[in-house]
PDB file of C-alpha atoms in Angstrom:
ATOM      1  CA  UNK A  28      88.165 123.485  86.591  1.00  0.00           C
ATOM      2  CA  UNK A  29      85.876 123.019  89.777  1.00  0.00           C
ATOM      3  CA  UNK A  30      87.218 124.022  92.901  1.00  0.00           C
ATOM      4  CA  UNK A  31      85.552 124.917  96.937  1.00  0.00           C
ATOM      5  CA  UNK A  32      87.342 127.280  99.395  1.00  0.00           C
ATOM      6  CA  UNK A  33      86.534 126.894 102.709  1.00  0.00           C
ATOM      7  CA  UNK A  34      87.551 129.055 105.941  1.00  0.00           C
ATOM      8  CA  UNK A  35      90.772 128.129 107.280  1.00  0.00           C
ATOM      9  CA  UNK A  36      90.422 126.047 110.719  1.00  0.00           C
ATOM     10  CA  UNK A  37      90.681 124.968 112.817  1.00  0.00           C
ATOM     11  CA  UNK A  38      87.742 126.671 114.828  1.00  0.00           C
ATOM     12  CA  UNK A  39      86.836 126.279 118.606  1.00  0.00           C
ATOM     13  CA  UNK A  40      83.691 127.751 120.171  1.00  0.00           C
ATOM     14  CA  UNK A  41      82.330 126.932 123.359  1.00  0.00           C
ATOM     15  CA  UNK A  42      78.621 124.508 123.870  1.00  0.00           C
ATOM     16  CA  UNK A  43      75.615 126.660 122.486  1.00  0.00           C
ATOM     17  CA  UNK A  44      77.650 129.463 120.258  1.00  0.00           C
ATOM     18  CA  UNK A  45      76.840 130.248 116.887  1.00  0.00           C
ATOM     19  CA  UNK A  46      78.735 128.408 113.991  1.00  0.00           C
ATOM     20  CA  UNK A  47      79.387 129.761 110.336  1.00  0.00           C
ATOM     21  CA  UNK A  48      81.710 127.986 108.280  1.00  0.00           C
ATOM     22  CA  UNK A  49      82.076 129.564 104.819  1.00  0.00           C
ATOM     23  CA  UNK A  50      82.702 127.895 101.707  1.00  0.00           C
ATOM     24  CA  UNK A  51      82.723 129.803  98.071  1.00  0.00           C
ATOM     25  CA  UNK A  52      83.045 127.732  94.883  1.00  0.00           C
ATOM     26  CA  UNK A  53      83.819 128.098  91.196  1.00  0.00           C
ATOM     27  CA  UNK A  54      82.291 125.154  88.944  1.00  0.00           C
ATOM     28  CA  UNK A  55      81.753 124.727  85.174  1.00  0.00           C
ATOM     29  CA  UNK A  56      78.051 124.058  84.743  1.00  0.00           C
ATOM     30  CA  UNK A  57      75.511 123.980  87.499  1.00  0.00           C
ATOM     31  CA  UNK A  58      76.488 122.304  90.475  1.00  0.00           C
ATOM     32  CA  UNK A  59      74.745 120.198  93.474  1.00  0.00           C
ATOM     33  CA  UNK A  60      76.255 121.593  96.426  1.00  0.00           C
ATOM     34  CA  UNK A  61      77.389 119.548  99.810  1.00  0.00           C
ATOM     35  CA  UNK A  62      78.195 119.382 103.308  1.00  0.00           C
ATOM     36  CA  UNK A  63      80.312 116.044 104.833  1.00  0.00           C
ATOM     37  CA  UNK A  64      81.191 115.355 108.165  1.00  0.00           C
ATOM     38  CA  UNK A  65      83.622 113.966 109.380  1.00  0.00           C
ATOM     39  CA  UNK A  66      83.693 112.286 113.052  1.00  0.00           C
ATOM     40  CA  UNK A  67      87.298 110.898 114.548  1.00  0.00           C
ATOM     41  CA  UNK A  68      88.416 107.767 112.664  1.00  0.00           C
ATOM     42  CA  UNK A  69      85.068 107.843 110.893  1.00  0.00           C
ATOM     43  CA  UNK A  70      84.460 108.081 107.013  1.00  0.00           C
ATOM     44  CA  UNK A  71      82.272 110.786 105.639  1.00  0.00           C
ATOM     45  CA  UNK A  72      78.414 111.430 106.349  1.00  0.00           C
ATOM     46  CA  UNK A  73      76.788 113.479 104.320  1.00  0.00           C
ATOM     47  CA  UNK A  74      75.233 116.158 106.000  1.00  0.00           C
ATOM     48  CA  UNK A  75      73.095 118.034 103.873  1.00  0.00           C
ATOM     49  CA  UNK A  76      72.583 119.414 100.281  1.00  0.00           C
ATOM     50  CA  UNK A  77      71.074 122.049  97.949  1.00  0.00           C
ATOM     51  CA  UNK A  78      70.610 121.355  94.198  1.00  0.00           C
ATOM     52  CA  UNK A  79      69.347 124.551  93.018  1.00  0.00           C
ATOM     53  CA  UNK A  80      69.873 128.195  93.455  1.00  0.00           C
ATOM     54  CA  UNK A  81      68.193 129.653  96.804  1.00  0.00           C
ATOM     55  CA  UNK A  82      67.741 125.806  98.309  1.00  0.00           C
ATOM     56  CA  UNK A  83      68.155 125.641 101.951  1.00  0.00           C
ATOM     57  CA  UNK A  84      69.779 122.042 103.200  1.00  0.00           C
ATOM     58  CA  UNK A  85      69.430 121.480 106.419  1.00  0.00           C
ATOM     59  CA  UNK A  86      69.750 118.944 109.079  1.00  0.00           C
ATOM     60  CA  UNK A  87      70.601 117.999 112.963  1.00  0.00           C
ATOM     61  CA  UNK A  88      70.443 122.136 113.553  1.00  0.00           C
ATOM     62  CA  UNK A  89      72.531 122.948 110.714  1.00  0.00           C
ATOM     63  CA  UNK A  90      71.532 124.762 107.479  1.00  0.00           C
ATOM     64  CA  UNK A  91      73.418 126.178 104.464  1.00  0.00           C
ATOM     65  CA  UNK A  92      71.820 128.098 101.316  1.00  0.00           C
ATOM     66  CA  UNK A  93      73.084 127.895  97.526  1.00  0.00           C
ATOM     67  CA  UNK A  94      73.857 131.217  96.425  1.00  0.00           C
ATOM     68  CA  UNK A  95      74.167 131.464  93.168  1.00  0.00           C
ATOM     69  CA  UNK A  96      74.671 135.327  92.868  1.00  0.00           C
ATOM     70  CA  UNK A  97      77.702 134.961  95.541  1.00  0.00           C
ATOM     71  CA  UNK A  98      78.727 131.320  95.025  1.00  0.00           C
ATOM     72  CA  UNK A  99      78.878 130.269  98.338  1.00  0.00           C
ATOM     73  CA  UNK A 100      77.145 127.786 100.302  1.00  0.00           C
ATOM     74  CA  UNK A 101      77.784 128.739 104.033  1.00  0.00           C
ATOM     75  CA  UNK A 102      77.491 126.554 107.010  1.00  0.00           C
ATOM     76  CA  UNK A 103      75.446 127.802 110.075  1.00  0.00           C
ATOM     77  CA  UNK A 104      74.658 125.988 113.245  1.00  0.00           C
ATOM     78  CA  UNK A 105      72.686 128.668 115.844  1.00  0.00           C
ATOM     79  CA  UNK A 106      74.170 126.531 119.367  1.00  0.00           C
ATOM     80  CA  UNK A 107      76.864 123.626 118.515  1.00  0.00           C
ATOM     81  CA  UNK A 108      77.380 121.153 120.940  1.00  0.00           C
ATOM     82  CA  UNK A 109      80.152 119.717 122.188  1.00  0.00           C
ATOM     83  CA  UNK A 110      78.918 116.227 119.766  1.00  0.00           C
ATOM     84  CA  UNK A 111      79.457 118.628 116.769  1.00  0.00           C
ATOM     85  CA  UNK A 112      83.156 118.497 117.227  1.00  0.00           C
ATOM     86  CA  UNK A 113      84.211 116.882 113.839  1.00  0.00           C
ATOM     87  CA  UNK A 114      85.565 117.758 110.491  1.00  0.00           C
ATOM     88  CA  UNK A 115      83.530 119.534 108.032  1.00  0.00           C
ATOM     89  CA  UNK A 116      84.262 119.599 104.105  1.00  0.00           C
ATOM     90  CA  UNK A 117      82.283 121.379 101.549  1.00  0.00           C
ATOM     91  CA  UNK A 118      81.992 119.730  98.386  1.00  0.00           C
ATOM     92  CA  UNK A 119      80.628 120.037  94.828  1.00  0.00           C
ATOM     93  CA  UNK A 120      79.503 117.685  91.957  1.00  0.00           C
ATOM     94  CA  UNK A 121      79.090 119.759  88.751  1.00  0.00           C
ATOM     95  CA  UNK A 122      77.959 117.442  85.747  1.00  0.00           C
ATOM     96  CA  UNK A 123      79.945 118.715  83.368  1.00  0.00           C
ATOM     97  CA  UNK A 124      78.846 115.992  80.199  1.00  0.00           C
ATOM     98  CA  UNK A 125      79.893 112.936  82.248  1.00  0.00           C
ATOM     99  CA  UNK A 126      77.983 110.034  82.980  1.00  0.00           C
ATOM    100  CA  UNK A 127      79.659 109.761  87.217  1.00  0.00           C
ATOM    101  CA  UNK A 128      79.396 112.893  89.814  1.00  0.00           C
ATOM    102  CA  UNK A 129      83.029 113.509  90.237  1.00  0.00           C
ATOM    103  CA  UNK A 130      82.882 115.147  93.993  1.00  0.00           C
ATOM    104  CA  UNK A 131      85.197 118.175  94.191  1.00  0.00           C
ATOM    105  CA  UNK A 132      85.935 118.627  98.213  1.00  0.00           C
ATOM    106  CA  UNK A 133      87.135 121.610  99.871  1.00  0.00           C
ATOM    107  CA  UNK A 134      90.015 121.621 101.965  1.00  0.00           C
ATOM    108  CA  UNK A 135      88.110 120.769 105.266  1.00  0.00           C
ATOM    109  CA  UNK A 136      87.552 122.918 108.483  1.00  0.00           C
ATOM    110  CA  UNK A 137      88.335 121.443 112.069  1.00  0.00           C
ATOM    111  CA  UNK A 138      85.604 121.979 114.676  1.00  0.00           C
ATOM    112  CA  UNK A 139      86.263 121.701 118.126  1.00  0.00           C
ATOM    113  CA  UNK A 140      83.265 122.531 120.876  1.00  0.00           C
ATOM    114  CA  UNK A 141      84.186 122.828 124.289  1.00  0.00           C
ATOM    115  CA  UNK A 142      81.877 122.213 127.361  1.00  0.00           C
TER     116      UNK A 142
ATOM    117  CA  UNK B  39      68.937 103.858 104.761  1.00  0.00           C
ATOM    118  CA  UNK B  40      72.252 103.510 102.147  1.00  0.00           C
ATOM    119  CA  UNK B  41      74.950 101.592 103.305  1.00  0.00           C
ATOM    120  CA  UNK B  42      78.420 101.370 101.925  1.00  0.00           C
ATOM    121  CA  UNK B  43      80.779  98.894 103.748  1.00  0.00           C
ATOM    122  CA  UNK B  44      84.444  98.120 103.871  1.00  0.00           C
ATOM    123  CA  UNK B  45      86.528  95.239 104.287  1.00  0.00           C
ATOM    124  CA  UNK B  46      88.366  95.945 107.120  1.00  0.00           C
ATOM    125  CA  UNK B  47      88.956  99.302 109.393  1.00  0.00           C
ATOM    126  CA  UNK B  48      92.236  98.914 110.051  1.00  0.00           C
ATOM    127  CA  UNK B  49      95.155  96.779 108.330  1.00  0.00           C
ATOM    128  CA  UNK B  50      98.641  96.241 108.550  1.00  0.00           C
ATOM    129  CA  UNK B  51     100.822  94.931 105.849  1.00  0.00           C
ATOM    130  CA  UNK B  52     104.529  94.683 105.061  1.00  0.00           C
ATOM    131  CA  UNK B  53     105.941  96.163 102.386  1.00  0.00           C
ATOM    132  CA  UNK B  54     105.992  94.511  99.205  1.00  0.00           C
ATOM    133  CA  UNK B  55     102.640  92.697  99.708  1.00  0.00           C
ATOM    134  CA  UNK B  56      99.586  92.388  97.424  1.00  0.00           C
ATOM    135  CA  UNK B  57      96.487  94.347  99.497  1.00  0.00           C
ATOM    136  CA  UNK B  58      92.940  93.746  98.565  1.00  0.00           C
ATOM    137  CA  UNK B  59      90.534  96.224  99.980  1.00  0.00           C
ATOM    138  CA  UNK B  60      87.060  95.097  99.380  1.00  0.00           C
ATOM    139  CA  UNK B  61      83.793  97.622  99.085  1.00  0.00           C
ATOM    140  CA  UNK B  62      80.355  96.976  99.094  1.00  0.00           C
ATOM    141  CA  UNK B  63      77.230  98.466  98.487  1.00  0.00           C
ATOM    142  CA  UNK B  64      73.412  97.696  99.135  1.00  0.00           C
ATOM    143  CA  UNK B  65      71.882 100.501  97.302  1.00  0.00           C
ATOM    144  CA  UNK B  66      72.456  99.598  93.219  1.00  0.00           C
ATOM    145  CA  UNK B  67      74.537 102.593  92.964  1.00  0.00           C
ATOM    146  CA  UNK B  68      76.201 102.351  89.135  1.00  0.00           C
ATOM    147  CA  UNK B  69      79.438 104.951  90.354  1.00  0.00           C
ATOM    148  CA  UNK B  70      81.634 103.949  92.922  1.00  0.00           C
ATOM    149  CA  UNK B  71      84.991 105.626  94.161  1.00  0.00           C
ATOM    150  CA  UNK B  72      87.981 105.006  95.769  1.00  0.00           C
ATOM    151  CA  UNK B  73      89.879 107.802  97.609  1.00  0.00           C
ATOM    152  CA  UNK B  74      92.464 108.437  99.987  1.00  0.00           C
ATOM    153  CA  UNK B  75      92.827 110.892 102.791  1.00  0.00           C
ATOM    154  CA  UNK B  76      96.060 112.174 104.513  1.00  0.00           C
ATOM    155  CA  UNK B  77      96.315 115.030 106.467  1.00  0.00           C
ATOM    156  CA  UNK B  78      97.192 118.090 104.961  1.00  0.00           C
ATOM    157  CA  UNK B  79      96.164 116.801 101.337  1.00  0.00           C
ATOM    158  CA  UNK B  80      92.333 116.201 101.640  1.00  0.00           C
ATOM    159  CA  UNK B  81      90.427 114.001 100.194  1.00  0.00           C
ATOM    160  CA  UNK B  82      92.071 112.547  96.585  1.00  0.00           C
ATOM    161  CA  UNK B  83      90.859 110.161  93.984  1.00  0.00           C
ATOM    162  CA  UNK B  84      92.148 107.096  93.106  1.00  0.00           C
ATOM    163  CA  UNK B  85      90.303 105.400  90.675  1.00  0.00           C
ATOM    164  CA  UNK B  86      86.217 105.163  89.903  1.00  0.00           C
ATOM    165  CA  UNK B  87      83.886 102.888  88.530  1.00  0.00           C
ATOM    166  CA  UNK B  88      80.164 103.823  86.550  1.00  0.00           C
ATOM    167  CA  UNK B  89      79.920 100.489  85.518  1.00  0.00           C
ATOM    168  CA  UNK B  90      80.463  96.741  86.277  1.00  0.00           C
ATOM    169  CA  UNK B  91      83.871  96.057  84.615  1.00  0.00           C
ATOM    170  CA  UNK B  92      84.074  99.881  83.692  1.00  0.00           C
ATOM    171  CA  UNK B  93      86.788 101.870  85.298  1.00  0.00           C
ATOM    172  CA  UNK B  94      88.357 105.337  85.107  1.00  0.00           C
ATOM    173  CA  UNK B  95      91.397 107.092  86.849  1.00  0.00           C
ATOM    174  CA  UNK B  96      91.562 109.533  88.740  1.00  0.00           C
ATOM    175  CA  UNK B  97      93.870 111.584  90.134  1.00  0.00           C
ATOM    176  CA  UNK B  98      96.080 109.472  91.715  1.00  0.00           C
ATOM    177  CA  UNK B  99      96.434 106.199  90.132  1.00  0.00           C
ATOM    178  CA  UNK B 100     100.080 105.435  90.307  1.00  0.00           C
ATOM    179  CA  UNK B 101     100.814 102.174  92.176  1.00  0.00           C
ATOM    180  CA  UNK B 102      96.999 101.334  91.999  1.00  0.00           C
ATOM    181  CA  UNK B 103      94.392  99.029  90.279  1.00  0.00           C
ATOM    182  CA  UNK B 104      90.689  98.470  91.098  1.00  0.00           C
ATOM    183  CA  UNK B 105      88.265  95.446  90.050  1.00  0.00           C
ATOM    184  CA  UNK B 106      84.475  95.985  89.406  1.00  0.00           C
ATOM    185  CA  UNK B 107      82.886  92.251  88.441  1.00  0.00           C
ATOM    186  CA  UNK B 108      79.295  92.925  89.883  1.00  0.00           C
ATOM    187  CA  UNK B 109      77.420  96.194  90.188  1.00  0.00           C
ATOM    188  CA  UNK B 110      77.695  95.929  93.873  1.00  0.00           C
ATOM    189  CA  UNK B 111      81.256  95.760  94.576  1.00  0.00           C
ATOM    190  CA  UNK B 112      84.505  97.092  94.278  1.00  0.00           C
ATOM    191  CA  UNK B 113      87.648  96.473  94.794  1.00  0.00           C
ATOM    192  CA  UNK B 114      91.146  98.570  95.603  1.00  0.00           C
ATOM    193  CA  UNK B 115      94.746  96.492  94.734  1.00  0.00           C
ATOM    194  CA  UNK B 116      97.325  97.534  95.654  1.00  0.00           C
ATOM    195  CA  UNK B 117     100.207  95.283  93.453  1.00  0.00           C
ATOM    196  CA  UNK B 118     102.823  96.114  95.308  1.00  0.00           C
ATOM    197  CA  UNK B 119     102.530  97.641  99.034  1.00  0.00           C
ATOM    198  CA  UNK B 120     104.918 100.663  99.830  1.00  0.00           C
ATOM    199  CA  UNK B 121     105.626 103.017 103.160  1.00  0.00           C
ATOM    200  CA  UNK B 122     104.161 105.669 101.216  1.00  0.00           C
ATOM    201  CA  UNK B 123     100.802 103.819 100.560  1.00  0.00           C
ATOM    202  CA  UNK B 124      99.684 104.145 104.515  1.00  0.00           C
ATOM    203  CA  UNK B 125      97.096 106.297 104.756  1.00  0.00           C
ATOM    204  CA  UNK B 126      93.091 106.172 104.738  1.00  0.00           C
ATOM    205  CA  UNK B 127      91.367 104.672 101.972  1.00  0.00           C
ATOM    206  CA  UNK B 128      87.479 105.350 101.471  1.00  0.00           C
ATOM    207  CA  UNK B 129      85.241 104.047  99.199  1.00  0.00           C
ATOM    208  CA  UNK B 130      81.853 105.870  97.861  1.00  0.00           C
ATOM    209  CA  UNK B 131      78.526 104.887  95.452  1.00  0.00           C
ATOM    210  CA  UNK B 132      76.465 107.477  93.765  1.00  0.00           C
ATOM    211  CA  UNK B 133      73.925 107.005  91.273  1.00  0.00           C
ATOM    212  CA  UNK B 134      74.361 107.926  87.847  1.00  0.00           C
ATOM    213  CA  UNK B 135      73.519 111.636  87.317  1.00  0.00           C
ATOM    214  CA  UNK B 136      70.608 112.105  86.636  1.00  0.00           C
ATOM    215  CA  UNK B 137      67.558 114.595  86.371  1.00  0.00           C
ATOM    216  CA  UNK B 138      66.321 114.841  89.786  1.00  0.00           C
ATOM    217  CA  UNK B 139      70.220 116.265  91.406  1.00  0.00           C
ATOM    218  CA  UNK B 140      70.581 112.715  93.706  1.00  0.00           C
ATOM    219  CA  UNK B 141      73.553 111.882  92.729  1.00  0.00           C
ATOM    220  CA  UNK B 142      75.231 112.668  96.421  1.00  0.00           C
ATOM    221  CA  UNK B 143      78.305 109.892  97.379  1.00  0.00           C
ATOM    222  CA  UNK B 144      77.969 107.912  99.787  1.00  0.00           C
ATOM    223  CA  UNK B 145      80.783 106.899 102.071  1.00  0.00           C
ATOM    224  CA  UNK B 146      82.096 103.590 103.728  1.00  0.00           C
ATOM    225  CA  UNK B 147      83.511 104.037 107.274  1.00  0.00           C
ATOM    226  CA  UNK B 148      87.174 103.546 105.880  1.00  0.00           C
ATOM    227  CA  UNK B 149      89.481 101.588 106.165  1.00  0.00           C
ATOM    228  CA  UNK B 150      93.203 102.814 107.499  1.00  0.00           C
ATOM    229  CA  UNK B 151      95.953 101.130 106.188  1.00  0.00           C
ATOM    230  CA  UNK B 152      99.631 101.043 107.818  1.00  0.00           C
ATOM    231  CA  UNK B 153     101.930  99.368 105.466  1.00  0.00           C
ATOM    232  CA  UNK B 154     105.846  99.154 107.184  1.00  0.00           C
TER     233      UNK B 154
END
């Protein structure tokens, strides 16, 4: 079946450091590849996606690339700010024959930013 | 701009009551999801929806029952409320797959449920 591993959290960097949050899948068929957020007592925004091998998603300063050769799909951020703090869960939808895009989420990874 | 929305954000009920948790969304989406989130599990699915009166479970059913009547809406029931029912629920719509890859879910802002 489809599953995402992401780094273990939680992770706290101070304002303007560098952010990489890795996530490797494994996924029957070809998969569209995701990043949520999640902001305290907040549902999930999506963040940005890649559909094919070698897209870059990016958005608000972040950026991830589908690798297909590696099957990963890491998060980068180049300075975080303290606003960043929030949960972040990869995710895949692999089509797999169905009609629906079953989302398969990743465990999540806690960030905290610190002034 | 897509927007999903939920009933309420936050709800108490007593145990043994009949919860309705209502979702709605603006963008014709023909999927839409139901999940629930408690710490340490993730994100799990309850039940989904590609089509009006169409339903299919998902992972965690048990205890559960959803009602799709029109494309935009879709409802969470929960017969029966127990202790172990308190958690956050969130609902999602997605297009259909399709050949351009947008099928991404999008999510309501949830709606957190204490049942004692």
């Amino acid at each position: 079946g489809d599953s995402v591993t992401q780094m273990e959290g939680p992770v706290t960097l101070s304002e303007e450091a560098f952010l990489t949050i890795n996530c490797t899948y494994t996924a029957t068929g070809y998969p569209s590849l995701f990043w949520y957020v999640q902001y305290p007592g907040e549902g999930l925004q999506l963040l940005l996606k890649a559909t094919k091998a070698d897209d870059k998603g990016s958005n608000k300063g972040f950026e991830a690339t589908y690798r297909k050769e590696t099957t990963s799909f890491h998060l980068e951020k180049g300075s975080v700010q303290v606003s960043d703090s929030a949960v972040y869960f990869c995710a895949l939808i692999s089509a797999g024959g169905t009609s629906y895009g079953k989302l398969t989420f990743g465990q999540g990874t806690i960030l905290t930013v610190h002034p | 701009d897509v927007k999903v929305t939920q009933s309420s954000r936050y709800l108490v009920k007593r145990t043994g009551e009949k919860v309705f948790l209502e979702c709605v969304q603006d963008m014709d989406h023909e999927n839409m999801f139901w999940y629930r989130q408690d710490p340490g599990l993730g994100l799990r699915l309850i039940y989904f929806s590609y089509d009006v009166k169409m339903k299919e479970k998902g992972d965690i059913p048990e205890g559960y029952s959803v009602s799709r009547e029109k494309k935009e809406r879709f409802s969470l029931i929960l017969e029966s409320a127990s202790t172990n029912q308190t958690s956050m629920y969130l609902c999602a719509s997605s297009l259909r797959l399709n050949r351009d890859r947008n099928y991404e879910q999008y999510f309501g802002p949830g709606t957190r449920l204490t049942v004692t």
